[in-house]
mmCIF file of C-alpha atoms in Angstrom:
data_model
loop_
_atom_site.group_PDB
_atom_site.id
_atom_site.type_symbol
_atom_site.label_atom_id
_atom_site.label_comp_id
_atom_site.label_asym_id
_atom_site.label_seq_id
_atom_site.Cartn_x
_atom_site.Cartn_y
_atom_site.Cartn_z
ATOM 1 C CA MET A 735 0.000 0.000 0.000
ATOM 2 C CA ARG A 736 1.432 3.371 -1.076
ATOM 3 C CA THR A 737 1.553 6.187 1.445
ATOM 4 C CA ILE A 738 0.968 9.836 0.483
ATOM 5 C CA PRO A 739 3.633 12.177 1.824
ATOM 6 C CA ILE A 740 2.407 14.550 4.516
ATOM 7 C CA ALA A 741 3.649 17.535 2.481
ATOM 8 C CA LEU A 742 1.449 16.516 -0.461
ATOM 9 C CA LEU A 743 -1.565 16.085 1.806
ATOM 10 C CA LEU A 744 -1.024 19.575 3.180
ATOM 11 C CA LEU A 745 -0.739 20.977 -0.344
ATOM 12 C CA ILE A 746 -3.991 19.279 -1.388
ATOM 13 C CA SER A 747 -5.708 20.571 1.759
ATOM 14 C CA VAL A 748 -4.559 24.131 1.114
ATOM 15 C CA ALA A 749 -5.663 23.943 -2.525
ATOM 16 C CA GLN A 750 -9.090 22.673 -1.504
ATOM 17 C CA SER A 751 -9.410 25.446 1.062
ATOM 18 C CA VAL A 752 -8.513 28.073 -1.557
ATOM 19 C CA THR A 753 -11.017 26.585 -4.014
ATOM 20 C CA MET A 754 -13.775 26.605 -1.375
ATOM 21 C CA ALA A 755 -12.943 30.190 -0.427
ATOM 22 C CA GLN A 756 -13.164 31.219 -4.082
ATOM 23 C CA LYS A 757 -16.518 29.491 -4.425
ATOM 24 C CA ARG A 758 -17.808 31.480 -1.468
ATOM 25 C CA LYS A 759 -16.927 34.759 -3.222
ATOM 26 C CA THR A 760 -19.544 36.622 -5.208
ATOM 27 C CA VAL A 761 -18.658 36.500 -8.885
ATOM 28 C CA VAL A 762 -18.815 39.860 -10.681
ATOM 29 C CA ASP A 763 -17.947 41.014 -14.179
ATOM 30 C CA LEU A 764 -15.229 43.504 -13.334
ATOM 31 C CA ILE A 765 -13.092 44.710 -10.445
ATOM 32 C CA VAL A 766 -11.172 47.976 -10.729
ATOM 33 C CA SER A 767 -8.531 47.659 -8.052
ATOM 34 C CA GLY A 768 -5.622 49.542 -6.527
ATOM 35 C CA GLY A 769 -6.487 53.134 -7.389
ATOM 36 C CA THR A 770 -7.575 56.083 -5.293
ATOM 37 C CA ILE A 771 -11.372 55.965 -5.390
ATOM 38 C CA VAL A 772 -13.153 59.339 -5.281
ATOM 39 C CA THR A 773 -16.653 58.099 -4.480
ATOM 40 C CA MET A 774 -18.709 61.333 -4.582
ATOM 41 C CA ASP A 775 -21.105 59.599 -2.172
ATOM 42 C CA GLY A 776 -22.857 61.358 0.714
ATOM 43 C CA PRO A 777 -19.832 61.467 3.046
ATOM 44 C CA ARG A 778 -17.565 62.202 0.043
ATOM 45 C CA ARG A 779 -15.251 59.297 0.856
ATOM 46 C CA VAL A 780 -11.851 59.061 -0.805
ATOM 47 C CA ILE A 781 -10.453 55.541 -0.534
ATOM 48 C CA ASP A 782 -6.731 54.977 -1.024
ATOM 49 C CA ASN A 783 -5.832 51.593 -2.517
ATOM 50 C CA GLY A 784 -9.514 51.056 -3.151
ATOM 51 C CA ALA A 785 -11.515 48.812 -5.444
ATOM 52 C CA ILE A 786 -14.873 48.748 -7.189
ATOM 53 C CA ALA A 787 -16.802 45.561 -7.969
ATOM 54 C CA ILE A 788 -19.139 45.811 -10.979
ATOM 55 C CA LYS A 789 -21.789 43.386 -12.201
ATOM 56 C CA GLY A 790 -24.265 43.810 -15.016
ATOM 57 C CA GLY A 791 -23.188 47.404 -15.533
ATOM 58 C CA ARG A 792 -23.933 48.338 -11.918
ATOM 59 C CA ILE A 793 -21.615 48.934 -8.976
ATOM 60 C CA GLU A 794 -21.938 46.100 -6.477
ATOM 61 C CA ALA A 795 -19.484 47.376 -3.879
ATOM 62 C CA ILE A 796 -16.797 49.959 -3.184
ATOM 63 C CA GLY A 797 -14.125 49.616 -0.516
ATOM 64 C CA ARG A 798 -10.551 48.832 0.288
ATOM 65 C CA ALA A 799 -8.918 46.604 -2.306
ATOM 66 C CA SER A 800 -8.136 43.966 0.319
ATOM 67 C CA ASP A 801 -11.767 43.804 1.437
ATOM 68 C CA ILE A 802 -13.202 43.699 -2.093
ATOM 69 C CA GLY A 803 -10.667 40.992 -3.004
ATOM 70 C CA GLN A 804 -11.840 38.818 -0.126
ATOM 71 C CA ARG A 805 -15.525 39.180 -1.002
ATOM 72 C CA TYR A 806 -15.546 39.176 -4.810
ATOM 73 C CA ALA A 807 -14.018 37.313 -7.734
ATOM 74 C CA ALA A 808 -14.098 38.884 -11.193
ATOM 75 C CA ARG A 809 -13.959 37.734 -14.780
ATOM 76 C CA GLN A 810 -11.839 40.809 -15.512
ATOM 77 C CA VAL A 811 -9.592 42.854 -13.221
ATOM 78 C CA ILE A 812 -8.223 46.298 -14.075
ATOM 79 C CA ASN A 813 -5.118 47.327 -12.149
ATOM 80 C CA ALA A 814 -5.664 51.016 -11.324
ATOM 81 C CA THR A 815 -2.583 51.410 -9.141
ATOM 82 C CA GLY A 816 -1.279 54.967 -9.339
ATOM 83 C CA LYS A 817 -4.521 56.247 -10.849
ATOM 84 C CA VAL A 818 -7.528 58.186 -9.582
ATOM 85 C CA VAL A 819 -10.899 56.519 -10.204
ATOM 86 C CA VAL A 820 -13.843 58.947 -10.330
ATOM 87 C CA PRO A 821 -17.463 58.819 -11.490
ATOM 88 C CA GLY A 822 -17.978 59.811 -15.114
ATOM 89 C CA LEU A 823 -18.098 63.536 -15.812
ATOM 90 C CA ILE A 824 -21.313 65.210 -17.036
ATOM 91 C CA ASN A 825 -21.377 67.699 -19.909
ATOM 92 C CA GLY A 826 -24.390 69.888 -19.218
ATOM 93 C CA HIS A 827 -24.897 71.401 -22.676
ATOM 94 C CA THR A 828 -23.846 70.288 -26.157
ATOM 95 C CA HIS A 829 -24.716 70.367 -29.827
ATOM 96 C CA VAL A 830 -22.571 67.320 -30.379
ATOM 97 C CA PRO A 831 -22.662 67.014 -34.208
ATOM 98 C CA MET A 832 -21.370 70.600 -34.397
ATOM 99 C CA THR A 833 -17.977 69.136 -33.565
ATOM 100 C CA LEU A 834 -17.661 69.144 -37.366
ATOM 101 C CA PHE A 835 -18.091 72.942 -37.395
ATOM 102 C CA ARG A 836 -15.221 73.418 -34.959
ATOM 103 C CA GLY A 837 -13.224 76.558 -35.756
ATOM 104 C CA LEU A 838 -15.871 78.075 -38.026
ATOM 105 C CA ALA A 839 -15.999 81.845 -37.427
ATOM 106 C CA ASP A 840 -14.822 81.908 -33.814
ATOM 107 C CA ASP A 841 -14.752 84.971 -31.545
ATOM 108 C CA LEU A 842 -17.853 86.689 -32.886
ATOM 109 C CA ASP A 843 -20.971 88.134 -31.328
ATOM 110 C CA LEU A 844 -23.455 85.267 -30.888
ATOM 111 C CA GLN A 845 -26.120 86.700 -33.196
ATOM 112 C CA GLU A 846 -23.593 87.436 -35.944
ATOM 113 C CA TRP A 847 -22.097 83.949 -35.543
ATOM 114 C CA LEU A 848 -25.521 82.311 -35.769
ATOM 115 C CA THR A 849 -27.126 84.317 -38.553
ATOM 116 C CA LYS A 850 -24.112 84.829 -40.826
ATOM 117 C CA TYR A 851 -22.262 81.565 -40.357
ATOM 118 C CA ILE A 852 -23.900 78.736 -38.408
ATOM 119 C CA PHE A 853 -27.478 78.846 -39.681
ATOM 120 C CA PRO A 854 -26.299 79.051 -43.343
ATOM 121 C CA ALA A 855 -23.701 76.306 -42.787
ATOM 122 C CA GLU A 856 -26.332 74.061 -41.236
ATOM 123 C CA ALA A 857 -28.746 74.688 -44.110
ATOM 124 C CA LYS A 858 -26.095 73.579 -46.618
ATOM 125 C CA ASN A 859 -24.464 70.698 -44.743
ATOM 126 C CA VAL A 860 -26.621 69.074 -42.077
ATOM 127 C CA THR A 861 -27.983 65.651 -43.004
ATOM 128 C CA GLU A 862 -28.538 62.556 -40.926
ATOM 129 C CA GLU A 863 -25.138 61.230 -42.041
ATOM 130 C CA PHE A 864 -23.468 64.522 -41.029
ATOM 131 C CA VAL A 865 -25.126 64.218 -37.632
ATOM 132 C CA ARG A 866 -24.004 60.611 -37.151
ATOM 133 C CA VAL A 867 -20.391 61.324 -38.101
ATOM 134 C CA GLY A 868 -20.211 64.425 -35.904
ATOM 135 C CA THR A 869 -21.807 62.573 -33.016
ATOM 136 C CA ARG A 870 -19.348 59.686 -33.239
ATOM 137 C CA LEU A 871 -16.438 62.119 -33.157
ATOM 138 C CA GLY A 872 -17.909 64.110 -30.281
ATOM 139 C CA LEU A 873 -18.683 60.992 -28.248
ATOM 140 C CA ALA A 874 -15.172 59.615 -28.777
ATOM 141 C CA GLU A 875 -13.680 62.867 -27.507
ATOM 142 C CA MET A 876 -15.999 62.953 -24.488
ATOM 143 C CA ILE A 877 -15.250 59.349 -23.554
ATOM 144 C CA ARG A 878 -11.522 59.964 -23.872
ATOM 145 C CA GLY A 879 -11.877 62.951 -21.529
ATOM 146 C CA GLY A 880 -13.868 61.024 -18.923
ATOM 147 C CA THR A 881 -17.362 62.275 -19.801
ATOM 148 C CA THR A 882 -20.011 59.560 -19.667
ATOM 149 C CA THR A 883 -23.241 61.609 -19.624
ATOM 150 C CA TYR A 884 -24.252 64.678 -21.609
ATOM 151 C CA CYS A 885 -27.229 66.888 -22.409
ATOM 152 C CA ASP A 886 -27.677 67.656 -26.088
ATOM 153 C CA MET A 887 -29.942 69.546 -28.440
ATOM 154 C CA TYR A 888 -29.709 69.349 -32.237
ATOM 155 C CA TYR A 889 -31.399 67.997 -35.350
ATOM 156 C CA PHE A 890 -31.908 64.336 -36.287
ATOM 157 C CA GLU A 891 -31.751 63.638 -32.559
ATOM 158 C CA ASP A 892 -32.973 60.094 -33.132
ATOM 159 C CA ALA A 893 -29.668 59.391 -34.909
ATOM 160 C CA ILE A 894 -27.785 60.995 -32.014
ATOM 161 C CA ALA A 895 -29.664 58.765 -29.577
ATOM 162 C CA ASP A 896 -28.795 55.711 -31.643
ATOM 163 C CA GLU A 897 -25.079 56.570 -31.717
ATOM 164 C CA THR A 898 -25.120 57.412 -27.999
ATOM 165 C CA SER A 899 -26.662 54.075 -27.114
ATOM 166 C CA LYS A 900 -24.169 52.188 -29.293
ATOM 167 C CA ALA A 901 -21.281 53.992 -27.573
ATOM 168 C CA GLY A 902 -22.581 53.074 -24.125
ATOM 169 C CA MET A 903 -22.932 56.760 -23.191
ATOM 170 C CA ARG A 904 -25.845 58.301 -21.311
ATOM 171 C CA GLY A 905 -27.666 61.342 -22.591
ATOM 172 C CA VAL A 906 -30.585 63.689 -22.122
ATOM 173 C CA LEU A 907 -31.143 64.316 -25.813
ATOM 174 C CA GLY A 908 -33.463 66.990 -27.150
ATOM 175 C CA GLU A 909 -34.778 67.370 -30.697
ATOM 176 C CA THR A 910 -34.430 71.050 -31.579
ATOM 177 C CA VAL A 911 -37.580 72.977 -32.474
ATOM 178 C CA ILE A 912 -37.252 76.403 -34.087
ATOM 179 C CA ASP A 913 -39.630 78.651 -36.034
ATOM 180 C CA PHE A 914 -38.065 78.266 -39.476
ATOM 181 C CA ALA A 915 -37.318 75.382 -41.821
ATOM 182 C CA VAL A 916 -34.327 73.247 -40.815
ATOM 183 C CA ALA A 917 -32.656 70.047 -41.939
ATOM 184 C CA ASP A 918 -35.097 67.505 -40.505
ATOM 185 C CA ASN A 919 -38.372 69.446 -40.612
ATOM 186 C CA LYS A 920 -39.852 72.351 -42.517
ATOM 187 C CA THR A 921 -42.792 73.396 -40.332
ATOM 188 C CA ASN A 922 -43.749 73.477 -36.655
ATOM 189 C CA ALA A 923 -46.197 70.641 -37.279
ATOM 190 C CA GLU A 924 -43.447 68.489 -38.809
ATOM 191 C CA ALA A 925 -41.132 69.328 -35.921
ATOM 192 C CA MET A 926 -43.636 68.279 -33.279
ATOM 193 C CA SER A 927 -44.489 65.127 -35.216
ATOM 194 C CA TYR A 928 -40.789 64.208 -35.188
ATOM 195 C CA VAL A 929 -40.560 64.982 -31.464
ATOM 196 C CA GLU A 930 -43.612 62.848 -30.730
ATOM 197 C CA GLY A 931 -42.121 59.813 -32.467
ATOM 198 C CA PHE A 932 -38.664 60.398 -31.016
ATOM 199 C CA VAL A 933 -39.894 60.595 -27.435
ATOM 200 C CA LYS A 934 -42.176 57.598 -27.839
ATOM 201 C CA LYS A 935 -39.315 55.521 -29.268
ATOM 202 C CA TRP A 936 -36.726 56.277 -26.589
ATOM 203 C CA GLN A 937 -38.680 56.761 -23.361
ATOM 204 C CA GLY A 938 -37.741 54.012 -20.910
ATOM 205 C CA ASN A 939 -34.360 53.386 -22.525
ATOM 206 C CA ALA A 940 -31.588 52.571 -20.037
ATOM 207 C CA LEU A 941 -29.169 55.135 -21.505
ATOM 208 C CA VAL A 942 -31.185 57.772 -23.357
ATOM 209 C CA ILE A 943 -33.723 60.232 -21.942
ATOM 210 C CA PRO A 944 -35.509 61.859 -24.899
ATOM 211 C CA ALA A 945 -36.408 65.536 -24.636
ATOM 212 C CA VAL A 946 -37.893 68.371 -26.657
ATOM 213 C CA ALA A 947 -35.624 71.359 -27.264
ATOM 214 C CA PRO A 948 -37.105 74.729 -28.286
ATOM 215 C CA HIS A 949 -34.076 76.680 -29.460
ATOM 216 C CA ALA A 950 -34.660 79.904 -27.505
ATOM 217 C CA PRO A 951 -37.452 82.316 -26.579
ATOM 218 C CA TYR A 952 -36.327 84.648 -29.404
ATOM 219 C CA THR A 953 -36.529 81.924 -32.100
ATOM 220 C CA VAL A 954 -39.700 80.120 -30.946
ATOM 221 C CA SER A 955 -43.065 81.862 -30.704
ATOM 222 C CA GLU A 956 -45.123 82.069 -27.531
ATOM 223 C CA GLU A 957 -47.787 79.856 -29.107
ATOM 224 C CA HIS A 958 -45.197 77.213 -29.950
ATOM 225 C CA LEU A 959 -43.577 77.438 -26.502
ATOM 226 C CA ARG A 960 -46.972 76.851 -24.890
ATOM 227 C CA ALA A 961 -47.551 73.827 -27.143
ATOM 228 C CA ILE A 962 -44.134 72.435 -26.193
ATOM 229 C CA ARG A 963 -44.877 72.873 -22.499
ATOM 230 C CA ALA A 964 -48.214 71.069 -22.990
ATOM 231 C CA PHE A 965 -46.388 68.231 -24.785
ATOM 232 C CA SER A 966 -43.913 67.963 -21.914
ATOM 233 C CA ASP A 967 -46.756 67.877 -19.387
ATOM 234 C CA ARG A 968 -48.489 65.109 -21.332
ATOM 235 C CA THR A 969 -45.441 62.917 -21.905
ATOM 236 C CA GLY A 970 -43.146 63.770 -18.998
ATOM 237 C CA ALA A 971 -40.351 64.576 -21.451
ATOM 238 C CA PRO A 972 -37.783 67.152 -20.266
ATOM 239 C CA ILE A 973 -37.399 70.469 -22.053
ATOM 240 C CA VAL A 974 -33.911 71.644 -23.054
ATOM 241 C CA THR A 975 -33.474 75.254 -24.177
ATOM 242 C CA HIS A 976 -31.203 78.308 -24.297
ATOM 243 C CA ILE A 977 -32.141 81.168 -21.955
ATOM 244 C CA SER A 978 -30.361 84.506 -21.374
ATOM 245 C CA GLU A 979 -27.303 83.421 -23.319
ATOM 246 C CA THR A 980 -26.057 86.979 -23.836
ATOM 247 C CA LYS A 981 -26.657 90.484 -22.512
ATOM 248 C CA ARG A 982 -28.014 91.420 -25.927
ATOM 249 C CA GLU A 983 -30.671 88.699 -25.660
ATOM 250 C CA VAL A 984 -31.758 90.002 -22.262
ATOM 251 C CA ASP A 985 -31.859 93.620 -23.449
ATOM 252 C CA ASP A 986 -33.791 92.696 -26.625
ATOM 253 C CA SER A 987 -36.296 90.694 -24.580
ATOM 254 C CA ILE A 988 -36.926 93.595 -22.233
ATOM 255 C CA LYS A 989 -37.493 95.911 -25.189
ATOM 256 C CA ALA A 990 -39.742 93.524 -27.122
ATOM 257 C CA LYS A 991 -41.636 91.785 -24.326
ATOM 258 C CA GLY A 992 -41.228 94.060 -21.341
ATOM 259 C CA ALA A 993 -39.480 91.316 -19.403
ATOM 260 C CA SER A 994 -36.229 89.389 -19.234
ATOM 261 C CA PRO A 995 -36.235 85.946 -20.899
ATOM 262 C CA ILE A 996 -36.719 84.236 -17.527
ATOM 263 C CA ASP A 997 -39.556 86.556 -16.488
ATOM 264 C CA TYR A 998 -41.195 86.211 -19.898
ATOM 265 C CA LEU A 999 -41.060 82.404 -19.840
ATOM 266 C CA ASN A 1000 -42.368 82.360 -16.290
ATOM 267 C CA ARG A 1001 -45.195 84.733 -17.262
ATOM 268 C CA ILE A 1002 -46.408 82.426 -20.050
ATOM 269 C CA GLY A 1003 -46.269 79.363 -17.792
ATOM 270 C CA PHE A 1004 -43.362 77.701 -19.572
ATOM 271 C CA LEU A 1005 -40.994 77.078 -16.671
ATOM 272 C CA ASN A 1006 -41.119 74.102 -14.320
ATOM 273 C CA ASN A 1007 -38.754 71.527 -12.834
ATOM 274 C CA ARG A 1008 -38.447 69.662 -16.159
ATOM 275 C CA VAL A 1009 -36.836 72.619 -17.938
ATOM 276 C CA ILE A 1010 -33.064 72.417 -18.429
ATOM 277 C CA ALA A 1011 -31.967 76.002 -19.100
ATOM 278 C CA ALA A 1012 -28.571 76.279 -20.773
ATOM 279 C CA HIS A 1013 -26.497 79.436 -20.127
ATOM 280 C CA VAL A 1014 -28.929 81.034 -17.701
#
């Protein structure tokens, strides 16, 4: 009868113990380990030599790397030693396809820039393909810079939502409505029909929150603003808009309407907690 050396028995016992310990760990998809974790939680904890366990796209746990390592096993581990790990940044206002217009007529008064350069350039160049290409470029740059969520308003916003979802980004994305013919609609009725379908398609999506985006109180009539507010009330869709972007806009509003843009919009019942007001 052969005898098994004591050393081999001990090795087998240790291996079995390690295997059992691993089985007791919760299996997750990813662990980011070793970095300085800036949690941005309530107490604003900063954890040196920390780790994050992630499963199904959601954070399961955050803590010291040693603690996370004891509790979780991962299919993939990222060594973040020497790095700072932070939540994704949020870009609060974009026209992401306009990345392709970068450098066009910089350093001008806003109204001159819009009326002499941007509006004509958009009329000549903006198509759904233009929007997709510009969005892909803009998203790549945001991801590279640490931005994971953004708030956008432009044309062909359904295409922007599609590209955003494919990139794994999050976005509050508003289809622009303005009182003249543009690339993806020629009338107010066409614009609102597009918005209706866009919101219906994307509401409930895990990454995209669809919105309606009246350009500004000086480019959208009171009647149209009221209709947009009614649409938002009916659907729950956010409203994204420009308000008080320049001193000239404020002065012109006071002259034309007897009130600042904010006071005017409040007077007509447009403002509520679903309005995202860029520049104000």
